[in-house]
PDB file of N, CA and C in Angstrom:
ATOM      1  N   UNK B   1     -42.474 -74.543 -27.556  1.00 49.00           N
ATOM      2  CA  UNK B   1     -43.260 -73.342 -27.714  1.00 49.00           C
ATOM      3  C   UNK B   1     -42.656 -72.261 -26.836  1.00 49.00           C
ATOM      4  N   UNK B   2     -42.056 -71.158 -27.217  1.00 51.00           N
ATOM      5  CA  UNK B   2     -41.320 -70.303 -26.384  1.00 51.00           C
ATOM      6  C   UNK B   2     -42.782 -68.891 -26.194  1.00 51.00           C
ATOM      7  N   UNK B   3     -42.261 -68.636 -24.898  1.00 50.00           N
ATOM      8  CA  UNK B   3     -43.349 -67.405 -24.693  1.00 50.00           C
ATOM      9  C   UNK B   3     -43.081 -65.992 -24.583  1.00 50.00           C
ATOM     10  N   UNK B   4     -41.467 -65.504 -25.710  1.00 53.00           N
ATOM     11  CA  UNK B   4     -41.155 -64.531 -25.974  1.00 53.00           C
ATOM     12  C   UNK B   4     -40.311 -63.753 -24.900  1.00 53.00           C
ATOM     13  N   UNK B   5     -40.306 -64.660 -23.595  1.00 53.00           N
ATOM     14  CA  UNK B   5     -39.389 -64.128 -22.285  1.00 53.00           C
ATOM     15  C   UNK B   5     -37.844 -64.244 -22.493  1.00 53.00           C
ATOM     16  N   UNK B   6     -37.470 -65.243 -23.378  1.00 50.00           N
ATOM     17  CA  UNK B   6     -36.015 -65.342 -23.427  1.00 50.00           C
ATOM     18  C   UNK B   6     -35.433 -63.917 -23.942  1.00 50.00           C
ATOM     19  N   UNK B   7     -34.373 -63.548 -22.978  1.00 51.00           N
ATOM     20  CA  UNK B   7     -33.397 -62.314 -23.992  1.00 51.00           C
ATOM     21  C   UNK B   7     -34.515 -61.052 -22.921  1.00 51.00           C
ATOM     22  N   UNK B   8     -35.079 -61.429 -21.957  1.00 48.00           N
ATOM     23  CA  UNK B   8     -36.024 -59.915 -22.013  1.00 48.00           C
ATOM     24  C   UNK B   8     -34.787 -59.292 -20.781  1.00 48.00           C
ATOM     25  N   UNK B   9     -34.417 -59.891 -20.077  1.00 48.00           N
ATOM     26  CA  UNK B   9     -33.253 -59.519 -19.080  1.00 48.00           C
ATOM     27  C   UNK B   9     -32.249 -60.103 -18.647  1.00 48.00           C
ATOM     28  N   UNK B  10     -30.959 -59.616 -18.801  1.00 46.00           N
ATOM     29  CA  UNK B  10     -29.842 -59.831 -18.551  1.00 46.00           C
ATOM     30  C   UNK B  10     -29.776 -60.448 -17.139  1.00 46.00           C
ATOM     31  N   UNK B  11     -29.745 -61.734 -17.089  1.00 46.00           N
ATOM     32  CA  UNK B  11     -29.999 -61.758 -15.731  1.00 46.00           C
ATOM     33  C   UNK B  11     -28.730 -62.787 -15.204  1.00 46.00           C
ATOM     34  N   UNK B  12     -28.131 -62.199 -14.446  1.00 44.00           N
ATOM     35  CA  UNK B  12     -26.796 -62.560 -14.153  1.00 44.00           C
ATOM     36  C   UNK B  12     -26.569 -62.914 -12.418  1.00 44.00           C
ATOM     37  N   UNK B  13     -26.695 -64.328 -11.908  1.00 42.00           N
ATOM     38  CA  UNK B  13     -26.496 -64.843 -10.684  1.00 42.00           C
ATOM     39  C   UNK B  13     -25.016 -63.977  -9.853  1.00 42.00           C
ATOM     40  N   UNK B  14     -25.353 -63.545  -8.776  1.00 45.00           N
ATOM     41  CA  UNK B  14     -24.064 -63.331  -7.989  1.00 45.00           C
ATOM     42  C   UNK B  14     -23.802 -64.829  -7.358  1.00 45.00           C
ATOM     43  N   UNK B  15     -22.765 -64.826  -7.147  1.00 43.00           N
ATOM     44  CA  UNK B  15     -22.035 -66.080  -7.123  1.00 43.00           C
ATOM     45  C   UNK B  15     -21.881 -66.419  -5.546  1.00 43.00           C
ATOM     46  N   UNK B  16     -23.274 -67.271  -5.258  1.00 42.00           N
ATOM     47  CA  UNK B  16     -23.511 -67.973  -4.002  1.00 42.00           C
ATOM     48  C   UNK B  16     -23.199 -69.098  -3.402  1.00 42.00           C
ATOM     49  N   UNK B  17     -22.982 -69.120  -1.682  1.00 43.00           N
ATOM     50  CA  UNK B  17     -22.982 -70.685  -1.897  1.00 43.00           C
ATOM     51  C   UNK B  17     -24.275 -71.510  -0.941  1.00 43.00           C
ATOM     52  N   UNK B  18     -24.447 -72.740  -1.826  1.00 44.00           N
ATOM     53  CA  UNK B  18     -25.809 -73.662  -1.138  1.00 44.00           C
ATOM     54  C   UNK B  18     -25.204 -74.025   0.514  1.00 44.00           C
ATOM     55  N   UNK B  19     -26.571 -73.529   0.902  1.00 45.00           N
ATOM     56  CA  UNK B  19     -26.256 -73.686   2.533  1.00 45.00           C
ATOM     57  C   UNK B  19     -27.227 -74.879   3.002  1.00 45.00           C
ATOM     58  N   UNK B  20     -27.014 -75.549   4.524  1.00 47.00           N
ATOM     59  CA  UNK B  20     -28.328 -76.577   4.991  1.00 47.00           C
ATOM     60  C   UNK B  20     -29.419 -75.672   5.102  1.00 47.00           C
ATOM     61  N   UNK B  21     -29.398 -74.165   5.084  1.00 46.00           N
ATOM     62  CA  UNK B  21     -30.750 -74.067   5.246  1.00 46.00           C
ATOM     63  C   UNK B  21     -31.655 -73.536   3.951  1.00 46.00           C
ATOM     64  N   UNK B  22     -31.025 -74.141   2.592  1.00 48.00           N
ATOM     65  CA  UNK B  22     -32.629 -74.921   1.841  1.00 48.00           C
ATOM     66  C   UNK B  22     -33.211 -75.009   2.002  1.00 48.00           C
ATOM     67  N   UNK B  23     -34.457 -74.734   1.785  1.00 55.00           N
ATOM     68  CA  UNK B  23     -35.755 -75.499   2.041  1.00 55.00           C
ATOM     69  C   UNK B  23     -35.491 -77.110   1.406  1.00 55.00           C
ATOM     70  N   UNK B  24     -36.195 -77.942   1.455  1.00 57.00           N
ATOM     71  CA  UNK B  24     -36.010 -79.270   1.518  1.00 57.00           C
ATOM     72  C   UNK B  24     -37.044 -79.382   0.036  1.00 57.00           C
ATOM     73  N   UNK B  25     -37.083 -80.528  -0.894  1.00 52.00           N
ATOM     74  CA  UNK B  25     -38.461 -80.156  -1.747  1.00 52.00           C
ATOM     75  C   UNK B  25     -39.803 -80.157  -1.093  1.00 52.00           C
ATOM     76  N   UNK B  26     -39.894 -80.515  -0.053  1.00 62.00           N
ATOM     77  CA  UNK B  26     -41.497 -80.569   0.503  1.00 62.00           C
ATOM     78  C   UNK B  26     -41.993 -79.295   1.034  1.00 62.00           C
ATOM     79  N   UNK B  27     -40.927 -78.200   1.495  1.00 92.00           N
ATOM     80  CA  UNK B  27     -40.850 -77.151   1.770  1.00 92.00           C
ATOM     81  C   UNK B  27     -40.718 -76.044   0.514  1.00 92.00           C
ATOM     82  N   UNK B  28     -40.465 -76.798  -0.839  1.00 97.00           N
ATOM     83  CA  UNK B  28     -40.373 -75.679  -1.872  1.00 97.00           C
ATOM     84  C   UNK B  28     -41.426 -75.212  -2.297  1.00 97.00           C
ATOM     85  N   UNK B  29     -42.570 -76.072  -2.305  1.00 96.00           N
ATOM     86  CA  UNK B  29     -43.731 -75.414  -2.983  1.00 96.00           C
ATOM     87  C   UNK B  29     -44.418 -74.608  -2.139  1.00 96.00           C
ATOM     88  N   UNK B  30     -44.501 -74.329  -0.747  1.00 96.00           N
ATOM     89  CA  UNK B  30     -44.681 -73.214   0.345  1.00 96.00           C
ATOM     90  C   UNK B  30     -44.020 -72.336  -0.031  1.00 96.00           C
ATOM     91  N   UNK B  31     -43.029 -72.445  -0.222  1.00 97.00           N
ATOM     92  CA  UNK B  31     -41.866 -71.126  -0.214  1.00 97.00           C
ATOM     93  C   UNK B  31     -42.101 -70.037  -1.957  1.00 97.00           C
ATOM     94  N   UNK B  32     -42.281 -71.096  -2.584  1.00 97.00           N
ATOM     95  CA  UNK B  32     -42.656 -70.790  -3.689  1.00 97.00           C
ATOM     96  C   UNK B  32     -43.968 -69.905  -3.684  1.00 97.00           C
ATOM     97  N   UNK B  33     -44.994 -70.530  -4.032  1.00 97.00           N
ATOM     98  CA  UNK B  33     -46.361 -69.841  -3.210  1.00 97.00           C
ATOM     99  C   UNK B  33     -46.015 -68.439  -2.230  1.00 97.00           C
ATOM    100  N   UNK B  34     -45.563 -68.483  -1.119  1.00 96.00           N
ATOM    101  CA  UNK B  34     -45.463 -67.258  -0.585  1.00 96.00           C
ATOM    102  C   UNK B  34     -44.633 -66.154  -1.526  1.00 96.00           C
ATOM    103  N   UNK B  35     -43.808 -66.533  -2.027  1.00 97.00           N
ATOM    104  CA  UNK B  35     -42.452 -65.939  -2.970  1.00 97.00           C
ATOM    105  C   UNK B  35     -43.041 -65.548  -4.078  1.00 97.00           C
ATOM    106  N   UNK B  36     -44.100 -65.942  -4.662  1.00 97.00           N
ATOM    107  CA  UNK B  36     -45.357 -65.673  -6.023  1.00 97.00           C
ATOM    108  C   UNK B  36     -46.593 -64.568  -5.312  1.00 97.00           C
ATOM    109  N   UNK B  37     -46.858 -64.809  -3.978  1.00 96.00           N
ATOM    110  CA  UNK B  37     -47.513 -63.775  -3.073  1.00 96.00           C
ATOM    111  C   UNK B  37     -47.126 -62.882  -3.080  1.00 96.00           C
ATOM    112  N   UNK B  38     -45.784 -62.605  -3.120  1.00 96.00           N
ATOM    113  CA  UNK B  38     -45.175 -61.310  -2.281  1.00 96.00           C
ATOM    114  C   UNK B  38     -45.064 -60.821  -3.626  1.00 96.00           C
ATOM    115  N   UNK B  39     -44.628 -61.090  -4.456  1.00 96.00           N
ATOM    116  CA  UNK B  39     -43.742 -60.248  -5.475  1.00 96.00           C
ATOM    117  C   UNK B  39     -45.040 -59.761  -6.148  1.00 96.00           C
ATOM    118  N   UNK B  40     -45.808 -60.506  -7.138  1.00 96.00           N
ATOM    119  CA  UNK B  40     -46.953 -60.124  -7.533  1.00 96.00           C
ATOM    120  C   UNK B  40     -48.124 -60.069  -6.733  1.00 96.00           C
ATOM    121  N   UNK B  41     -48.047 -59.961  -5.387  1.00 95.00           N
ATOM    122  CA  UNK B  41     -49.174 -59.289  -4.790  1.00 95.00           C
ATOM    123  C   UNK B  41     -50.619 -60.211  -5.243  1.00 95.00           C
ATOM    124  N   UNK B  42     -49.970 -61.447  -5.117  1.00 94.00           N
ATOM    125  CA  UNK B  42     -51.242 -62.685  -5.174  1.00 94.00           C
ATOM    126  C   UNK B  42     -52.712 -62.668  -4.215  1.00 94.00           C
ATOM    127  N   UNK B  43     -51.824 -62.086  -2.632  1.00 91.00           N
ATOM    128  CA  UNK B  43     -52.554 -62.431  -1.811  1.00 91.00           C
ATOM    129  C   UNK B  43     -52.471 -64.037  -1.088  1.00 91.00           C
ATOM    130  N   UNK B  44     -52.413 -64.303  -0.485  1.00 91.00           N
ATOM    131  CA  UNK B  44     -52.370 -65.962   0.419  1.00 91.00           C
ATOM    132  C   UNK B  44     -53.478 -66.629  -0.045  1.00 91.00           C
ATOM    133  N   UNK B  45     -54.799 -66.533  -0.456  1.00 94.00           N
ATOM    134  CA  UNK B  45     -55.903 -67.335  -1.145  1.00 94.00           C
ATOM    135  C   UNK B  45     -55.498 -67.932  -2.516  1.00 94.00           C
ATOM    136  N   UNK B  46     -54.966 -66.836  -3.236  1.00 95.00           N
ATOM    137  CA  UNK B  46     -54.628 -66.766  -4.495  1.00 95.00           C
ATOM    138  C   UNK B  46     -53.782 -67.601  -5.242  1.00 95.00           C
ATOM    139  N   UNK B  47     -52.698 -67.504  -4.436  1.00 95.00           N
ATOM    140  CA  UNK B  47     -51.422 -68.281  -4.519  1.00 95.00           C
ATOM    141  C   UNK B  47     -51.495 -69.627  -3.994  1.00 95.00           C
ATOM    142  N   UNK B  48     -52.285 -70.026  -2.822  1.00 95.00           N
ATOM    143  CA  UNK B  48     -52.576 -71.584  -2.210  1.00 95.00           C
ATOM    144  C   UNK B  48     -53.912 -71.992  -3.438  1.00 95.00           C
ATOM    145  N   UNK B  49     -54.186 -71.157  -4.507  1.00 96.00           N
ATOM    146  CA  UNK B  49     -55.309 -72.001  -5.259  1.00 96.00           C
ATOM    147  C   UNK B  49     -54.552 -72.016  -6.270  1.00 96.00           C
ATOM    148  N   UNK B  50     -53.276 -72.056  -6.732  1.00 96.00           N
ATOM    149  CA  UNK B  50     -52.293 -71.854  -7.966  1.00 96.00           C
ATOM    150  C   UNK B  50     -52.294 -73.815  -8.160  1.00 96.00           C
ATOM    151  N   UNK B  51     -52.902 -74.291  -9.212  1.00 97.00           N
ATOM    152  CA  UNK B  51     -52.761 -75.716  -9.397  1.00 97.00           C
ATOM    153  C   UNK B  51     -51.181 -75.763 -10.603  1.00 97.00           C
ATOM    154  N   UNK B  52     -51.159 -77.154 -10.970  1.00 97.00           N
ATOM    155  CA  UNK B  52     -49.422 -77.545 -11.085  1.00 97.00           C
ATOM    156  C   UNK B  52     -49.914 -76.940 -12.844  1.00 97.00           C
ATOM    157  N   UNK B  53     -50.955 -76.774 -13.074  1.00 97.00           N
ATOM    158  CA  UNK B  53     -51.666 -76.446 -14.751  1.00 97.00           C
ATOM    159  C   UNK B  53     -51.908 -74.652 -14.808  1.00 97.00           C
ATOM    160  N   UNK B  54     -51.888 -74.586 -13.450  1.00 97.00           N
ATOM    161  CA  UNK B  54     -52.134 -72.615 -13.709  1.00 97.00           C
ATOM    162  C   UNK B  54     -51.543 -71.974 -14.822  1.00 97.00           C
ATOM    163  N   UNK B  55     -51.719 -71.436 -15.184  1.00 97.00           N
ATOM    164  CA  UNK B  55     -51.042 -70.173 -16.227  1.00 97.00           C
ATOM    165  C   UNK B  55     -50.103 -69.068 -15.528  1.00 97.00           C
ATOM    166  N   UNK B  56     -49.114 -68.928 -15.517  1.00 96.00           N
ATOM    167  CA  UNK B  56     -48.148 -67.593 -15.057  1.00 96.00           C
ATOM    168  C   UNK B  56     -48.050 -67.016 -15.894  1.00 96.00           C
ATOM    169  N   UNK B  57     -46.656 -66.855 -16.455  1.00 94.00           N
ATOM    170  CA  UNK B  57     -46.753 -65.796 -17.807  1.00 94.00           C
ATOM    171  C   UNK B  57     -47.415 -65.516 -18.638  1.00 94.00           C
ATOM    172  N   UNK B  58     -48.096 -64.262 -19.292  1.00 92.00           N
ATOM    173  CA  UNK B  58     -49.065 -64.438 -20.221  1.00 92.00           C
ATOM    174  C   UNK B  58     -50.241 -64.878 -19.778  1.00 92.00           C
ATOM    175  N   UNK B  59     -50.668 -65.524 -18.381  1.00 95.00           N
ATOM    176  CA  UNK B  59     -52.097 -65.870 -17.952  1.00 95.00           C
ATOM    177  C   UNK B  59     -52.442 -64.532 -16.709  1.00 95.00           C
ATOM    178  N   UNK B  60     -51.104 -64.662 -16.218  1.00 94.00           N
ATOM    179  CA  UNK B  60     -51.538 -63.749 -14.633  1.00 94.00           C
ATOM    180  C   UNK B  60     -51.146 -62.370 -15.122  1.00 94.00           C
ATOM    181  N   UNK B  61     -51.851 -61.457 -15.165  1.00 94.00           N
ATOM    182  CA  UNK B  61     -51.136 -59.869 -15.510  1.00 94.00           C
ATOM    183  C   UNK B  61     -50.307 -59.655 -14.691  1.00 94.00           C
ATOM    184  N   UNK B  62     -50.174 -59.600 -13.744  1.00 93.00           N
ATOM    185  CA  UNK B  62     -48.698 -58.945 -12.258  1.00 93.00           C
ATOM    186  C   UNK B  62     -48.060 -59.819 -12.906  1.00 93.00           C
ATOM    187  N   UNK B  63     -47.981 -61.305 -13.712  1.00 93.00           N
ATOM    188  CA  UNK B  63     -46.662 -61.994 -14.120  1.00 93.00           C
ATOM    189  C   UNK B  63     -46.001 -61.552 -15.185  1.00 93.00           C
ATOM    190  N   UNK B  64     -45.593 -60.130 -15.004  1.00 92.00           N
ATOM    191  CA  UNK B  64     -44.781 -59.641 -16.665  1.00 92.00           C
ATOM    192  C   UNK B  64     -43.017 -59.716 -16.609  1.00 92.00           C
ATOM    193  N   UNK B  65     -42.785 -59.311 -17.551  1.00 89.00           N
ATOM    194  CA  UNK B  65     -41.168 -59.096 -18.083  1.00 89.00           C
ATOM    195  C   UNK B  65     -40.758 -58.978 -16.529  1.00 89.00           C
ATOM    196  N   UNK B  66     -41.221 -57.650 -16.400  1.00 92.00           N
ATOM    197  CA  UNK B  66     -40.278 -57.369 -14.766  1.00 92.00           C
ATOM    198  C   UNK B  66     -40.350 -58.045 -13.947  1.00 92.00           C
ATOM    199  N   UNK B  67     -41.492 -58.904 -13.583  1.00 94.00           N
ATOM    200  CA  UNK B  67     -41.435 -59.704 -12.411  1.00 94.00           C
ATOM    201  C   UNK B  67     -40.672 -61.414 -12.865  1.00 94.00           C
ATOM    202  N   UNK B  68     -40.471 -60.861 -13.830  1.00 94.00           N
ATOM    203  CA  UNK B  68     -39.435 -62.654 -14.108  1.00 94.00           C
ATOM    204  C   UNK B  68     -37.903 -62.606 -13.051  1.00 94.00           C
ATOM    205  N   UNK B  69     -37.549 -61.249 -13.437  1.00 94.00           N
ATOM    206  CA  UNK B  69     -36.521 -60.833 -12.781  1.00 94.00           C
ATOM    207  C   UNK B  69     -36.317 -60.844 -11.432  1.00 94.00           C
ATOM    208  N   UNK B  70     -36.884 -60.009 -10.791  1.00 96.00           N
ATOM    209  CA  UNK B  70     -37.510 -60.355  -9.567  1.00 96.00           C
ATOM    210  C   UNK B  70     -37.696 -61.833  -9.002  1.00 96.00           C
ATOM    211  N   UNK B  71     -38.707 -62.916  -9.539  1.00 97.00           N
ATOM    212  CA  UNK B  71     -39.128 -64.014  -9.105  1.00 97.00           C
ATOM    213  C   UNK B  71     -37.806 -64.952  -8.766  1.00 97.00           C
ATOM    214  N   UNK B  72     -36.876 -64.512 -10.324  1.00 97.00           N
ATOM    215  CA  UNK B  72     -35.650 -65.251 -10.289  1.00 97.00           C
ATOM    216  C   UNK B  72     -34.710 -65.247  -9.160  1.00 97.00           C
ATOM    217  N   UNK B  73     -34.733 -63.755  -8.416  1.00 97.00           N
ATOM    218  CA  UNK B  73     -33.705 -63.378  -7.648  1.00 97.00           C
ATOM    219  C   UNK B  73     -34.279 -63.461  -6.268  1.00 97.00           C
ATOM    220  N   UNK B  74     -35.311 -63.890  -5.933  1.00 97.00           N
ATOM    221  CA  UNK B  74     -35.700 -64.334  -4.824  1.00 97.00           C
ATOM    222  C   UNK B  74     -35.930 -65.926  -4.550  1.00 97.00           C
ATOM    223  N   UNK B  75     -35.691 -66.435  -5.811  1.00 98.00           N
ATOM    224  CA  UNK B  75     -35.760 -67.990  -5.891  1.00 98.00           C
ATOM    225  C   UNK B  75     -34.763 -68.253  -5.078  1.00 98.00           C
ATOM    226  N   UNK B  76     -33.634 -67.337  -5.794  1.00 97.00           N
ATOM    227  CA  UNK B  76     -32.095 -67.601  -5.357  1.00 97.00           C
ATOM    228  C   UNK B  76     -32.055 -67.278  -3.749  1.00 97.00           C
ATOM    229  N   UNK B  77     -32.659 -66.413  -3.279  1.00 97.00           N
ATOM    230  CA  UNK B  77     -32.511 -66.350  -1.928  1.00 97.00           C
ATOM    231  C   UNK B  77     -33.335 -66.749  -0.461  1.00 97.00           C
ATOM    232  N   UNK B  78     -34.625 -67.190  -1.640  1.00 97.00           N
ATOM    233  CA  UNK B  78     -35.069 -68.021  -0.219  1.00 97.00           C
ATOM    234  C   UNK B  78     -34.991 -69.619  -0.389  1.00 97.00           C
ATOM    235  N   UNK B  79     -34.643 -69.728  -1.514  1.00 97.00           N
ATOM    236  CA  UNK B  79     -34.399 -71.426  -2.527  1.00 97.00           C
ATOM    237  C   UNK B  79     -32.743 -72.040  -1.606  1.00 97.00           C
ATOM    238  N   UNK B  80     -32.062 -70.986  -1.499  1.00 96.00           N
ATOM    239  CA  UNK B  80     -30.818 -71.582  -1.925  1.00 96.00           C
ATOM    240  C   UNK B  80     -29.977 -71.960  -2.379  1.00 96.00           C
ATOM    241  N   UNK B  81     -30.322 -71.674  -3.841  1.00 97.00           N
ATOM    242  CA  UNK B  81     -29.817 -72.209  -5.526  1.00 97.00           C
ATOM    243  C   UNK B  81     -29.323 -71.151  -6.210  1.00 97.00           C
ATOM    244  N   UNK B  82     -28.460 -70.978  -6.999  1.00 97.00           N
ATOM    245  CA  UNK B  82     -27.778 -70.409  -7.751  1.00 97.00           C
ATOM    246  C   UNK B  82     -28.875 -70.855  -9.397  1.00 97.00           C
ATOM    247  N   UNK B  83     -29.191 -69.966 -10.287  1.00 96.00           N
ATOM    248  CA  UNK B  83     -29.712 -69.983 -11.094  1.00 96.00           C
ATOM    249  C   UNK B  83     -28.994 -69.397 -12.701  1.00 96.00           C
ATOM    250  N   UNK B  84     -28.248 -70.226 -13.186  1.00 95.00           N
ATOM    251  CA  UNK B  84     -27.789 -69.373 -14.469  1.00 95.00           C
ATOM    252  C   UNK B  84     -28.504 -68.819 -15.888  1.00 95.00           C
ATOM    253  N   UNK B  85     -27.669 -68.529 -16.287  1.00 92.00           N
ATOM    254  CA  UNK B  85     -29.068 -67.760 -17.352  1.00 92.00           C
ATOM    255  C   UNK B  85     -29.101 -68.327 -18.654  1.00 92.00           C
ATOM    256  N   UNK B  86     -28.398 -70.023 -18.707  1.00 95.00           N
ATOM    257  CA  UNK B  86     -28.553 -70.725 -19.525  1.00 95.00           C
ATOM    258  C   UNK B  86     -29.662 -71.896 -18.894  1.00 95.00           C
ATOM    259  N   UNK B  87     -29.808 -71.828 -17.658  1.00 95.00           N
ATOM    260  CA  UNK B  87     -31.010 -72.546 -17.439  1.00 95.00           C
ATOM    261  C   UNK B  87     -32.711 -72.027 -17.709  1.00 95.00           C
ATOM    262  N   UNK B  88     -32.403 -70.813 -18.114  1.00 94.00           N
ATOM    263  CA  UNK B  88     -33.694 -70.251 -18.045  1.00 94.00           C
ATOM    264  C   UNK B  88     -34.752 -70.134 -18.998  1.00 94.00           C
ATOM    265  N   UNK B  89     -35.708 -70.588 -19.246  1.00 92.00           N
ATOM    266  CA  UNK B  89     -36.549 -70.655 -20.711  1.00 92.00           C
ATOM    267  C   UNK B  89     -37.744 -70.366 -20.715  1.00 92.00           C
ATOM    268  N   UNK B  90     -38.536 -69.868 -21.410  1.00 91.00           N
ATOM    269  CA  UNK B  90     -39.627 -69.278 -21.308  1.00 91.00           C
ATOM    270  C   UNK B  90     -41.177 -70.890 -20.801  1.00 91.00           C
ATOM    271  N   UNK B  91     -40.759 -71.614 -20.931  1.00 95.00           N
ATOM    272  CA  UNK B  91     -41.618 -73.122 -20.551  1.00 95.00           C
ATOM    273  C   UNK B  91     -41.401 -73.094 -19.220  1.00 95.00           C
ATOM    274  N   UNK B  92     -40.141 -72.685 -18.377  1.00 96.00           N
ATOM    275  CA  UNK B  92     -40.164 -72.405 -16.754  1.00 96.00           C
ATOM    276  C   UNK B  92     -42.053 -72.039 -15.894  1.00 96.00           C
ATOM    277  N   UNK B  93     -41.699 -70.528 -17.179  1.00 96.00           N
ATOM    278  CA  UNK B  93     -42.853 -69.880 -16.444  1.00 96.00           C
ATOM    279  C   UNK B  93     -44.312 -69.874 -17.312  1.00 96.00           C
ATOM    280  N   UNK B  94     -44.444 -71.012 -17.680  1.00 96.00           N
ATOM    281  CA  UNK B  94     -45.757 -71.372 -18.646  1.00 96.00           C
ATOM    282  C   UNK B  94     -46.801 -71.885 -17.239  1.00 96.00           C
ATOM    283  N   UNK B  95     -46.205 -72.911 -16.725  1.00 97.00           N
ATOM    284  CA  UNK B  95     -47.281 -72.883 -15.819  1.00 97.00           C
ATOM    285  C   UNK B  95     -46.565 -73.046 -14.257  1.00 97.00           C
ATOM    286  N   UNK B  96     -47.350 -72.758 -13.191  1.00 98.00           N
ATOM    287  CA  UNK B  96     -46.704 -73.038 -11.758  1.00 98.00           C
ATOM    288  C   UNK B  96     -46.310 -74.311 -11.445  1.00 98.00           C
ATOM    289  N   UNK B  97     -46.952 -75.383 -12.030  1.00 98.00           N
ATOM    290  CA  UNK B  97     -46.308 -77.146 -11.977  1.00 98.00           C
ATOM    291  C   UNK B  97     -44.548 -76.543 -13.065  1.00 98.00           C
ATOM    292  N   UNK B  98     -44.120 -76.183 -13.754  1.00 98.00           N
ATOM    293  CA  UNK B  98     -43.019 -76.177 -14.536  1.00 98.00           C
ATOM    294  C   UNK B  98     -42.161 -75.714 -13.829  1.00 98.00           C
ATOM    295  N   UNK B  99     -42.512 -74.359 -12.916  1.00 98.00           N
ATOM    296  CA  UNK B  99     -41.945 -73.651 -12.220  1.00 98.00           C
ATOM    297  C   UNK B  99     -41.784 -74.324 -10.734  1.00 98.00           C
ATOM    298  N   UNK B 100     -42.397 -74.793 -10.347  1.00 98.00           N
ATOM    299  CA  UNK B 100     -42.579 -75.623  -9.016  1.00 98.00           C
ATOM    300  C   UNK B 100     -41.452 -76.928  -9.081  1.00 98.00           C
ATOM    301  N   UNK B 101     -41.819 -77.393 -10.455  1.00 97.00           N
ATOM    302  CA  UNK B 101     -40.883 -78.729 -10.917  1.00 97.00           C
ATOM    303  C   UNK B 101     -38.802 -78.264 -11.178  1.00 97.00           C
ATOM    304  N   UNK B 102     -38.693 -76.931 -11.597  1.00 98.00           N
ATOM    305  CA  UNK B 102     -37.759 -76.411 -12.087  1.00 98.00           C
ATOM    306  C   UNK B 102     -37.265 -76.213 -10.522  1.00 98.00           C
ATOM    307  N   UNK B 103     -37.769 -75.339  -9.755  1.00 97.00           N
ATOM    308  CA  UNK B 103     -37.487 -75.169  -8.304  1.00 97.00           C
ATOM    309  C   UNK B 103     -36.707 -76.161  -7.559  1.00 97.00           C
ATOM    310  N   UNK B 104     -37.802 -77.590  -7.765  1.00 96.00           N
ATOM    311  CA  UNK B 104     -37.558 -78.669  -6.798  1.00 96.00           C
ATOM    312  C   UNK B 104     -36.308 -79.270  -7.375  1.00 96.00           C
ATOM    313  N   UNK B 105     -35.623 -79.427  -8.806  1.00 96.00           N
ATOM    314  CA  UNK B 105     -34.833 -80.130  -9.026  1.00 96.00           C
ATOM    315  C   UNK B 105     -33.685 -79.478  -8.923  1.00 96.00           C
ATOM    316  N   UNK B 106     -34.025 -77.696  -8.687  1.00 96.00           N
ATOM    317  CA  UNK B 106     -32.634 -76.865  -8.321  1.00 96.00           C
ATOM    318  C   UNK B 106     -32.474 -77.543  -6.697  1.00 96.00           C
ATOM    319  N   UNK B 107     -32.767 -77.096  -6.091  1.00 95.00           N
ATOM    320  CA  UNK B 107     -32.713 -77.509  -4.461  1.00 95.00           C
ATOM    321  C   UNK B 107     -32.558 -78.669  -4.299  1.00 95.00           C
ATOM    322  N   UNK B 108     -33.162 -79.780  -5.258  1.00 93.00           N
ATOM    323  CA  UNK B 108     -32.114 -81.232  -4.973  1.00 93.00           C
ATOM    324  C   UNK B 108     -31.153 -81.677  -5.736  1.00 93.00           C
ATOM    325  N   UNK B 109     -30.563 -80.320  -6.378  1.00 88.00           N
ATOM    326  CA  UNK B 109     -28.961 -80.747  -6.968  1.00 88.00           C
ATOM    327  C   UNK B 109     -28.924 -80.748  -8.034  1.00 88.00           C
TER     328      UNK B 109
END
């Protein structure tokens, strides 16, 4: 089931490299959460009540086209991960468990 995000931005990784300071996966879903705070202006309540079934795209209004872009390019920099734009699919951002799950398996390789 695609949610019409594919193709909305050219989104093209600058070419990084993975450092030890990753967050670890037990540390991704914090980082995540704050990183979903900041950009769309969740608030810290908001974002610590985000379950692995939440709705992002299409559920949260601040979660639009533009902030995919955004979310992506801060993944990359507080994640540690390089993100290409053949990994990217609109089921990522269906719910925060997809996105949380997509996160954790960038950061462990």
């Amino acid at each position: 089931m695609g949610t019409g995000i594919e193709g909305l931005c050219a989104f093209h990784a600058e070419e990084k490299t993975v450092t030890d300071t990753a967050p670890k996966a037990s540390g991704v879903d914090a980082t995540l959460r704050a990183l979903l705070a900041d950009i769309l202006g969740l608030g810290e309540e908001r974002a610590a009540a985000l379950t692995a079934d939440s709705g992002l795209f299409g559920e949260l209004p601040e979660f639009d086209s533009m902030a995919v872009a955004t979310v992506l390019t801060e993944m990359e920099d507080r994640l540690g991960i390089i993100i290409d734009d053949d990994e990217i699919d609109g089921e990522i951002f269906e719910t925060y468990g997809n996105l949380l799950a997509f996160s954790q398996r960038k950061v462990a390789g």
